[in-house]
Coordinates of C-alpha atoms in Angstrom, one line a residue:
Chain A
M515 CA -71.7 -43.7 -30.6
N516 CA -68.1 -46.4 -31.0
L517 CA -64.9 -45.3 -29.3
P518 CA -63.2 -45.1 -32.6
M519 CA -65.6 -42.7 -34.3
F520 CA -65.9 -40.9 -30.8
T521 CA -61.5 -40.8 -30.9
W522 CA -61.6 -39.1 -34.6
S523 CA -64.4 -36.7 -33.7
C524 CA -62.3 -35.1 -30.7
V525 CA -59.1 -35.2 -32.6
V526 CA -60.9 -33.6 -36.0
A527 CA -62.9 -31.2 -33.3
L528 CA -59.5 -30.3 -31.6
I529 CA -57.8 -29.3 -34.8
M530 CA -60.7 -27.3 -36.1
V531 CA -61.1 -25.3 -33.1
F532 CA -57.7 -24.4 -33.1
M533 CA -57.6 -24.1 -37.3
L534 CA -61.1 -21.3 -36.1
F535 CA -59.1 -20.0 -33.5
K536 CA -55.6 -18.9 -35.7
V537 CA -58.3 -17.9 -38.4
V538 CA -60.0 -15.2 -35.8
L539 CA -56.1 -14.4 -34.2
F540 CA -55.3 -13.2 -37.4
V541 CA -58.3 -11.7 -38.6
W542 CA -58.7 -9.6 -35.2
A543 CA -54.2 -8.6 -35.6
K544 CA -55.5 -7.1 -39.3
S545 CA -58.5 -5.4 -38.2
V546 CA -56.3 -3.4 -35.6
E547 CA -53.6 -2.2 -37.9
N548 CA -56.3 -0.9 -39.6
R549 CA -58.1 1.5 -37.3
L550 CA -60.4 4.5 -38.5
F551 CA -60.7 6.2 -34.9
E552 CA -58.2 5.3 -32.3
L553 CA -57.8 6.8 -28.9
G554 CA -55.5 9.2 -28.9
N555 CA -53.1 10.8 -26.0
E556 CA -54.0 15.2 -25.4
Y557 CA -49.9 15.3 -25.3
D558 CA -50.0 14.4 -29.4
E559 CA -51.8 17.9 -29.9
F560 CA -50.9 20.6 -26.9
Y561 CA -47.6 20.9 -25.5
V562 CA -47.7 22.5 -22.3
P563 CA -43.8 23.5 -20.8
G564 CA -43.1 20.7 -18.3
D565 CA -44.7 17.8 -19.3
S566 CA -42.6 14.9 -20.0
L567 CA -42.0 13.4 -23.2
E568 CA -40.9 10.1 -23.7
D569 CA -37.5 10.5 -25.3
E570 CA -36.6 12.2 -22.4
D571 CA -34.5 10.6 -19.4
Chain B
M18 CA -42.4 -52.9 -65.7
L19 CA -40.7 -49.3 -67.5
L20 CA -43.9 -47.4 -66.1
Q21 CA -43.6 -48.6 -62.3
I22 CA -39.9 -47.9 -62.6
L23 CA -40.7 -44.3 -63.7
Q24 CA -43.2 -44.3 -60.7
D25 CA -41.0 -45.3 -58.3
A26 CA -38.1 -42.9 -59.0
L27 CA -40.4 -40.0 -59.3
F28 CA -42.3 -40.9 -56.1
A29 CA -39.0 -41.1 -54.4
A30 CA -37.6 -37.8 -55.7
I31 CA -40.3 -36.3 -54.3
A32 CA -40.3 -38.0 -50.9
A33 CA -36.5 -37.1 -50.3
I34 CA -37.1 -33.6 -51.3
G35 CA -39.7 -33.2 -48.7
F36 CA -37.4 -34.9 -46.0
S37 CA -34.7 -33.8 -46.7
A38 CA -36.4 -30.4 -46.5
I39 CA -36.4 -31.1 -42.9
S40 CA -33.1 -31.0 -42.5
N41 CA -32.3 -27.5 -44.1
P42 CA -29.8 -28.7 -46.9
P43 CA -28.6 -25.8 -49.0
K44 CA -31.0 -24.9 -51.7
R45 CA -28.4 -25.8 -54.9
A46 CA -28.7 -29.5 -52.5
Y47 CA -32.3 -30.3 -53.5
F48 CA -32.1 -31.0 -57.3
Y49 CA -29.3 -33.9 -57.0
C50 CA -31.0 -35.4 -53.3
A51 CA -33.7 -35.5 -55.5
L52 CA -31.8 -37.1 -58.4
L53 CA -29.8 -39.6 -56.3
A54 CA -33.1 -40.7 -54.7
A55 CA -34.8 -41.3 -57.7
V56 CA -31.9 -43.6 -59.0
G57 CA -31.4 -45.2 -56.5
H58 CA -34.6 -46.2 -54.7
S59 CA -36.0 -47.2 -58.7
L60 CA -32.5 -49.3 -58.8
R61 CA -33.9 -51.0 -55.5
F62 CA -36.9 -51.2 -57.0
V63 CA -35.7 -53.3 -60.4
L64 CA -32.9 -55.9 -58.0
M65 CA -36.2 -56.5 -55.7
Q66 CA -38.7 -56.7 -58.2
A67 CA -37.7 -58.0 -61.6
P68 CA -38.6 -60.8 -62.8
G69 CA -35.3 -63.0 -62.3
I70 CA -33.4 -60.9 -59.5
G71 CA -35.4 -60.8 -56.7
W72 CA -33.2 -59.8 -54.4
H73 CA -33.5 -59.3 -50.3
I74 CA -34.4 -56.2 -49.6
I75 CA -30.7 -56.0 -47.5
V76 CA -28.9 -56.9 -50.4
A77 CA -30.5 -54.1 -52.9
S78 CA -30.8 -51.8 -50.3
V79 CA -26.7 -52.0 -49.8
V80 CA -25.8 -52.2 -53.9
A81 CA -28.8 -49.4 -54.0
A82 CA -27.1 -47.0 -51.4
F83 CA -23.3 -48.1 -53.1
I84 CA -24.4 -46.6 -56.5
I85 CA -25.9 -43.8 -54.3
G86 CA -22.6 -43.5 -52.6
V87 CA -20.8 -43.5 -56.0
L88 CA -23.2 -41.0 -57.7
A89 CA -22.9 -38.4 -54.5
V90 CA -19.1 -38.5 -54.6
F91 CA -19.0 -37.4 -58.4
L92 CA -21.7 -35.3 -58.1
S93 CA -20.6 -32.9 -54.8
P94 CA -17.5 -30.9 -56.1
K95 CA -20.4 -29.6 -58.6
V96 CA -22.6 -28.6 -56.2
K97 CA -19.9 -27.7 -53.4
T98 CA -21.3 -29.2 -50.3
P99 CA -20.1 -32.6 -48.6
A100 CA -21.0 -35.5 -50.0
E101 CA -23.2 -36.5 -47.0
T102 CA -25.2 -33.4 -47.9
C103 CA -26.7 -34.6 -50.8
L104 CA -26.2 -39.0 -49.6
F105 CA -28.0 -38.7 -46.7
P106 CA -31.4 -36.9 -47.9
A107 CA -30.9 -39.9 -50.7
L108 CA -30.5 -42.5 -48.4
L109 CA -34.2 -41.3 -46.4
P110 CA -36.8 -42.8 -49.1
M111 CA -35.5 -46.1 -48.2
I112 CA -35.0 -45.8 -44.5
P113 CA -37.0 -49.2 -43.5
G114 CA -39.3 -47.0 -40.9
I115 CA -42.3 -49.4 -40.8
Y116 CA -40.0 -52.4 -40.0
A117 CA -39.0 -49.8 -37.1
Y118 CA -41.7 -49.6 -36.1
K119 CA -43.4 -52.8 -36.4
S120 CA -40.2 -54.3 -34.4
F121 CA -41.6 -51.8 -31.2
G122 CA -45.1 -52.8 -31.7
G123 CA -44.3 -57.0 -31.9
L124 CA -41.8 -56.5 -28.7
A125 CA -45.0 -54.6 -27.1
M126 CA -47.3 -57.0 -28.0
S127 CA -44.8 -60.0 -27.2
I128 CA -44.8 -58.6 -23.4
L129 CA -48.6 -58.7 -23.3
A130 CA -49.0 -61.7 -24.9
I131 CA -50.4 -64.6 -23.1
G132 CA -49.2 -68.5 -23.6
E133 CA -45.8 -69.5 -25.1
E134 CA -47.6 -69.4 -28.6
S135 CA -49.0 -66.0 -28.6
F136 CA -45.3 -64.7 -27.0
N137 CA -43.1 -66.6 -29.5
H138 CA -44.8 -65.3 -32.5
Y139 CA -44.8 -62.0 -31.4
F140 CA -41.4 -62.6 -30.4
Y141 CA -40.2 -63.6 -33.9
L142 CA -42.2 -60.8 -35.4
F143 CA -39.7 -58.1 -33.2
A144 CA -36.7 -59.6 -34.3
Y145 CA -37.6 -60.4 -37.5
N146 CA -38.6 -56.3 -37.8
G147 CA -35.8 -55.0 -35.6
L148 CA -33.2 -57.5 -37.3
T149 CA -34.2 -56.7 -40.7
C150 CA -34.3 -52.4 -39.9
L151 CA -31.2 -53.1 -38.8
F152 CA -28.8 -54.8 -40.8
I153 CA -30.9 -52.5 -43.9
L154 CA -29.5 -49.4 -42.1
I155 CA -26.0 -50.9 -41.9
G156 CA -25.6 -52.4 -45.1
M157 CA -27.2 -48.7 -46.8
V158 CA -24.7 -46.5 -44.6
T159 CA -21.8 -49.0 -45.6
G160 CA -22.8 -48.9 -49.2
A161 CA -22.7 -45.6 -49.2
T162 CA -20.1 -44.9 -47.4
I163 CA -17.5 -46.9 -49.1
P164 CA -17.9 -44.5 -51.7
I165 CA -15.9 -41.8 -50.0
F166 CA -13.5 -43.8 -48.5
L167 CA -12.5 -44.9 -51.7
F168 CA -12.5 -42.0 -53.9
K169 CA -11.3 -40.1 -50.7
N170 CA -9.6 -37.0 -52.5
I171 CA -12.7 -36.2 -54.1
S172 CA -15.2 -36.4 -51.2
F173 CA -13.2 -34.8 -48.8
R174 CA -12.5 -31.6 -50.7
A175 CA -15.6 -31.5 -52.1
T176 CA -16.6 -27.5 -50.4
R177 CA -12.8 -26.1 -51.1
Chain C
M1402 CA -4.0 -5.2 -39.3
D1403 CA -4.0 -8.2 -41.8
S1404 CA -5.8 -11.1 -40.0
T1405 CA -3.9 -13.8 -42.0
S1406 CA -0.3 -12.6 -40.8
Y1407 CA -2.1 -12.6 -37.3
S1408 CA -0.4 -15.1 -35.0
V1409 CA -2.7 -16.4 -32.9
T1410 CA -2.3 -18.0 -29.8
S1411 CA -3.1 -21.8 -28.6
K1412 CA -6.2 -20.1 -26.2
E1413 CA -8.0 -18.0 -29.0
L1414 CA -7.6 -20.8 -31.6
C1415 CA -8.7 -23.3 -29.0
L1416 CA -11.7 -21.6 -27.9
F1417 CA -13.2 -20.5 -31.3
L1418 CA -12.2 -24.6 -32.4
S1419 CA -13.9 -25.9 -29.6
R1420 CA -17.6 -23.4 -30.3
Y1421 CA -16.8 -24.4 -33.7
A1422 CA -17.2 -28.1 -33.1
V1423 CA -20.4 -27.8 -30.7
F1424 CA -22.1 -26.0 -33.7
L1425 CA -21.0 -28.7 -36.2
L1426 CA -21.8 -31.5 -34.2
G1427 CA -25.1 -29.9 -32.9
C1428 CA -26.4 -29.4 -36.8
G1429 CA -25.8 -33.2 -37.4
A1430 CA -22.3 -33.9 -38.8
T1431 CA -20.8 -37.0 -38.3
C1432 CA -17.8 -36.8 -35.9
I1433 CA -15.1 -37.6 -38.5
R1434 CA -16.1 -34.3 -40.9
L1435 CA -15.5 -32.8 -36.9
E1436 CA -12.3 -33.9 -36.9
K1437 CA -11.0 -33.3 -40.2
N1438 CA -12.5 -30.2 -40.3
V1439 CA -10.9 -29.0 -36.8
R1440 CA -7.9 -30.1 -37.6
R1441 CA -7.0 -28.3 -41.3
M1442 CA -8.2 -25.4 -39.6
A1443 CA -5.8 -26.1 -36.5
H1444 CA -2.9 -26.6 -38.9
A1445 CA -3.6 -23.6 -41.3
F1446 CA -3.0 -21.5 -38.1
G1447 CA 0.5 -23.8 -37.2
K1448 CA -0.8 -25.8 -34.7
D1449 CA -2.1 -28.8 -33.6
V1450 CA -4.7 -30.6 -31.7
E1451 CA -6.5 -33.7 -30.2
L1452 CA -10.0 -33.8 -29.5
T1453 CA -12.3 -36.2 -28.1
I1454 CA -15.6 -36.4 -29.1
M1455 CA -18.5 -37.3 -26.7
P1456 CA -21.9 -37.5 -27.5
R1457 CA -22.7 -34.3 -25.2
H1458 CA -19.2 -33.1 -24.5
V1459 CA -16.5 -32.0 -26.9
H1460 CA -12.8 -32.0 -25.0
M1461 CA -10.0 -29.9 -27.1
T1462 CA -6.6 -29.3 -26.6
V1463 CA -4.4 -27.3 -28.8
Y1464 CA -0.8 -26.4 -28.8
G1465 CA 1.8 -24.9 -30.4
K1466 CA 4.6 -26.6 -32.5
D1467 CA 7.1 -28.5 -30.0
K1468 CA 4.5 -28.3 -27.3
N1469 CA 5.4 -25.4 -25.5
E1470 CA 1.9 -23.9 -25.3
M1471 CA -1.4 -25.8 -24.8
F1472 CA -5.0 -25.1 -23.8
T1473 CA -7.2 -26.9 -23.1
S1474 CA -11.3 -26.4 -23.3
I1475 CA -14.5 -28.3 -22.7
D1476 CA -17.6 -27.8 -24.7
T1477 CA -21.2 -28.3 -24.3
V1478 CA -23.0 -29.6 -27.7
L1479 CA -25.6 -27.7 -28.5
H1480 CA -29.7 -29.0 -29.3
T1481 CA -30.0 -27.3 -32.8
A1482 CA -32.2 -28.7 -34.8
I1483 CA -30.0 -30.5 -37.6
S1484 CA -29.0 -28.4 -41.0
F1485 CA -27.2 -29.5 -43.6
D1486 CA -26.8 -25.9 -44.6
I1487 CA -24.5 -25.0 -41.9
N1488 CA -22.6 -28.0 -41.9
T1489 CA -21.6 -27.3 -45.6
R1490 CA -20.8 -23.8 -45.1
L1491 CA -18.8 -24.4 -41.6
S1492 CA -17.2 -27.2 -44.0
E1493 CA -16.4 -24.1 -46.9
L1494 CA -15.3 -22.2 -43.8
S1495 CA -12.3 -24.7 -43.2
W1496 CA -11.1 -25.4 -46.3
E1497 CA -10.9 -21.3 -46.4
V1498 CA -9.1 -20.8 -43.6
A1499 CA -7.1 -24.0 -44.6
D1500 CA -6.4 -21.9 -47.9
R1501 CA -5.1 -18.9 -46.3
K1502 CA -7.7 -16.9 -47.8
I1503 CA -9.5 -15.5 -44.4
G1504 CA -7.3 -15.2 -41.9
F1505 CA -8.2 -16.2 -38.0
F1506 CA -10.5 -12.1 -37.1
E1507 CA -11.9 -12.6 -40.4
A1508 CA -13.1 -16.3 -39.5
K1509 CA -14.7 -15.8 -36.6
E1510 CA -16.3 -13.2 -38.0
R1511 CA -17.7 -15.4 -40.8
F1512 CA -18.6 -18.4 -38.4
E1513 CA -21.1 -16.4 -36.1
S1514 CA -22.5 -15.3 -39.0
I1515 CA -23.1 -18.2 -40.6
I1516 CA -24.4 -19.7 -37.4
S1517 CA -27.1 -16.9 -36.4
S1518 CA -28.3 -17.2 -40.0
R1519 CA -32.1 -18.4 -40.1
S1520 CA -33.4 -21.7 -41.6
G1521 CA -35.5 -22.1 -44.8
N1522 CA -39.3 -20.8 -44.9
R1523 CA -41.4 -23.3 -42.5
W1524 CA -44.3 -22.5 -44.6
V1525 CA -42.4 -24.5 -47.4
V1526 CA -40.9 -27.0 -45.9
L1527 CA -44.1 -28.2 -44.4
L1528 CA -46.0 -28.3 -47.9
L1529 CA -43.1 -30.4 -49.0
V1530 CA -42.9 -32.5 -46.0
S1531 CA -46.8 -33.4 -46.7
L1532 CA -46.1 -34.2 -50.7
A1533 CA -43.5 -36.3 -49.5
N1534 CA -44.8 -38.6 -47.1
A1535 CA -47.9 -38.8 -49.5
S1536 CA -45.4 -39.8 -52.1
F1537 CA -44.2 -42.9 -49.4
C1538 CA -47.6 -43.7 -49.1
R1539 CA -47.4 -44.1 -53.2
L1540 CA -44.0 -46.1 -52.7
F1541 CA -45.7 -48.9 -50.5
G1542 CA -48.8 -48.8 -52.6
G1543 CA -51.3 -46.8 -51.4
D1544 CA -54.2 -45.2 -53.5
W1545 CA -54.5 -42.3 -54.1
V1546 CA -57.5 -41.9 -51.5
A1547 CA -54.7 -43.0 -49.0
M1548 CA -52.0 -40.3 -50.6
L1549 CA -54.5 -37.5 -49.8
M1550 CA -55.0 -38.7 -46.6
V1551 CA -51.6 -39.2 -45.3
G1552 CA -51.0 -36.0 -46.8
I1553 CA -53.4 -34.4 -44.4
A1554 CA -52.6 -36.8 -41.5
T1555 CA -49.2 -35.1 -42.3
L1556 CA -49.5 -31.4 -42.6
A1557 CA -51.5 -31.8 -38.9
G1558 CA -48.9 -33.9 -37.2
F1559 CA -45.5 -31.6 -38.8
Y1560 CA -47.1 -28.7 -38.3
L1561 CA -47.6 -29.7 -34.0
K1562 CA -44.6 -31.1 -34.2
Q1563 CA -43.1 -27.8 -35.3
Q1564 CA -45.8 -25.8 -32.5
L1565 CA -44.4 -27.8 -30.0
L1566 CA -40.8 -27.9 -30.4
R1567 CA -40.4 -23.8 -31.1
R1568 CA -42.6 -23.6 -27.4
G1569 CA -39.7 -26.0 -26.2
F1570 CA -41.3 -29.1 -25.5
D1571 CA -39.2 -32.4 -25.3
A1572 CA -38.2 -34.0 -28.3
R1573 CA -39.9 -37.1 -27.1
V1574 CA -42.8 -36.4 -26.1
T1575 CA -43.4 -34.1 -29.3
V1576 CA -42.9 -37.3 -31.0
F1577 CA -45.3 -38.8 -28.8
F1578 CA -48.5 -37.1 -29.5
C1579 CA -47.9 -36.1 -33.5
A1580 CA -47.4 -39.8 -33.7
F1581 CA -50.8 -39.8 -32.3
L1582 CA -52.5 -37.2 -34.1
S1583 CA -51.2 -38.5 -37.6
S1584 CA -52.3 -42.5 -37.0
V1585 CA -55.6 -41.2 -36.0
L1586 CA -55.9 -39.0 -39.0
G1587 CA -54.4 -41.3 -41.0
A1588 CA -56.7 -44.0 -39.5
T1589 CA -60.0 -42.4 -41.6
C1590 CA -59.6 -44.3 -44.4
A1591 CA -60.2 -47.5 -42.5
L1592 CA -63.1 -45.7 -40.5
Y1593 CA -65.0 -44.6 -43.6
G1594 CA -64.0 -47.3 -45.2
W1595 CA -62.6 -45.3 -48.2
G1596 CA -60.4 -46.6 -51.2
T1597 CA -58.6 -50.0 -51.0
T1598 CA -55.4 -49.7 -49.0
P1599 CA -56.3 -48.4 -45.3
D1600 CA -54.0 -50.2 -43.9
I1601 CA -51.2 -48.7 -46.0
A1602 CA -52.5 -45.2 -44.7
I1603 CA -52.2 -45.8 -41.2
G1604 CA -48.5 -47.3 -41.7
T1605 CA -46.8 -44.7 -43.8
S1606 CA -48.8 -41.9 -42.1
V1607 CA -46.3 -41.4 -39.3
L1608 CA -43.3 -42.0 -41.3
Y1609 CA -42.5 -38.7 -41.3
L1610 CA -41.2 -39.1 -37.8
V1611 CA -39.1 -41.8 -38.1
P1612 CA -34.8 -39.9 -37.3
G1613 CA -33.4 -41.2 -40.2
I1614 CA -30.3 -38.5 -40.4
P1615 CA -29.9 -39.8 -36.8
F1616 CA -29.5 -43.3 -37.4
L1617 CA -27.2 -42.5 -41.1
N1618 CA -25.3 -40.7 -38.6
S1619 CA -25.2 -43.1 -36.3
F1620 CA -23.9 -45.7 -38.4
S1621 CA -21.4 -43.7 -40.4
D1622 CA -19.6 -42.7 -37.0
M1623 CA -19.6 -46.5 -36.1
I1624 CA -17.8 -47.2 -39.3
Y1625 CA -15.5 -44.9 -38.5
S1626 CA -14.9 -46.0 -35.0
H1627 CA -16.4 -43.6 -33.3
Y1628 CA -18.5 -45.6 -31.0
I1629 CA -19.5 -44.0 -28.3
C1630 CA -20.9 -41.1 -30.4
A1631 CA -22.4 -43.7 -32.6
F1632 CA -24.3 -45.6 -29.9
S1633 CA -25.6 -42.7 -28.0
R1634 CA -27.0 -41.3 -31.5
F1635 CA -28.4 -44.7 -32.1
V1636 CA -30.3 -44.8 -28.8
D1637 CA -31.4 -41.3 -29.3
A1638 CA -33.1 -42.6 -32.6
L1639 CA -34.0 -45.7 -30.8
I1640 CA -35.9 -44.1 -28.0
L1641 CA -37.6 -41.4 -30.8
T1642 CA -38.8 -44.4 -32.9
G1643 CA -39.9 -46.0 -29.7
C1644 CA -42.1 -42.7 -28.5
L1645 CA -43.5 -42.7 -32.4
S1646 CA -44.3 -46.2 -31.9
V1647 CA -46.5 -45.7 -28.7
G1648 CA -48.4 -43.1 -30.1
L1649 CA -48.7 -45.0 -32.9
C1650 CA -49.9 -48.3 -31.1
C1651 CA -52.2 -45.5 -29.1
G1652 CA -53.7 -44.4 -31.9
M1653 CA -54.5 -47.5 -33.6
L1654 CA -55.9 -48.7 -30.2
L1655 CA -58.7 -46.4 -29.8
M1656 CA -59.1 -46.9 -33.9
N1657 CA -59.7 -50.2 -32.9
I1658 CA -57.1 -51.2 -35.9
G1659 CA -54.6 -54.0 -35.6
M1660 CA -51.2 -53.9 -36.1
F1661 CA -51.1 -57.1 -37.2

């Protein structure tokens, strides 16, 4: 493969990889927003006096 | 010829809208930038290419810039922007970008050249492209600024 | 308190006008516009002002009538993106102050809201610039294939420019990489033998990087005798064009295409 073709292929490949990366990130971010199942905190369900609440200093 | 002129005007208008978008003009100025660029660039095209006229690019650019300047000064109170907000983006399609980087290319090649003849050739290209670019720019800005001087009261009160 | 009747001190006015000046200069206004706007506002508040406009600093003295009180400040010019929108709105503000429509405190508030306003949609600008450069290719005689390749090259190059500048990269390095990228993509026509005008495609693929407004501003300053600012802006623009040329040359060298 000659130099011009090699250079062009490298540049285009980098662009493709970058676009793929952006698409994957975008799709992953979307899927994180609409989770069906999620790990929660037991304090969301049960409150025991003496537990520290997030909004108390 | 008319078709070529209209085509030139259309593409100059699109180019002006796009390049002016880089410098964030007010939204109401886009249309006027496009209009001024279309008029100016097609006028320069006519002055350079029309049979019987055939002016040099520098002279044609000065005249075209002057006409753009006059139009910009009279349109600026309607658009409520300073004259240069519509004027400078409209001049962008006429900026001699190719001359600019060809002159740098010529300079680089002349430094790397071996032998007097080769050096002279590339130095000529550097000087020719560089001087043409410089004088087109000076001519354009001078041509565009003269109307601002002439119609001082209008141009510096446009945003009032 | 009715701010239009408030008697502003030289110090308050100087600090405000100094900040106004550096923002106006930073967003790409010419020196003459800055001078006129600042003088107009100073006279509206019954003061006089003298400015020294340097490439990276503005040196301002505001003094009351009879020069009994005066205040001097030096401020650094900010490197913000060129924005004719902010330029226009700051000029409008100066007229509103001059016409006594607003007072000092309201002027300060309006100023702060103007300079913190966000610029337009990035994606729209990207699309418009790509179309513009493709049109430019047509203006230089390129065919439709060349226009398409130039549009794609500009899309990639301008996107890279937006991303690098957002991350605080130096403008010169940015221009170099963008020129290289655009020239390699623009050389696709020459590489695969598409279309009839591959040379024009390469030549026009980098034109969106040419610093047109700085060149125009520098000559405009020269006409109004602000030679130091004119020279400084000219050298800035020249260096950016130099970086563009180096990027283009590297691209053309690797793609085995001669410039002459």
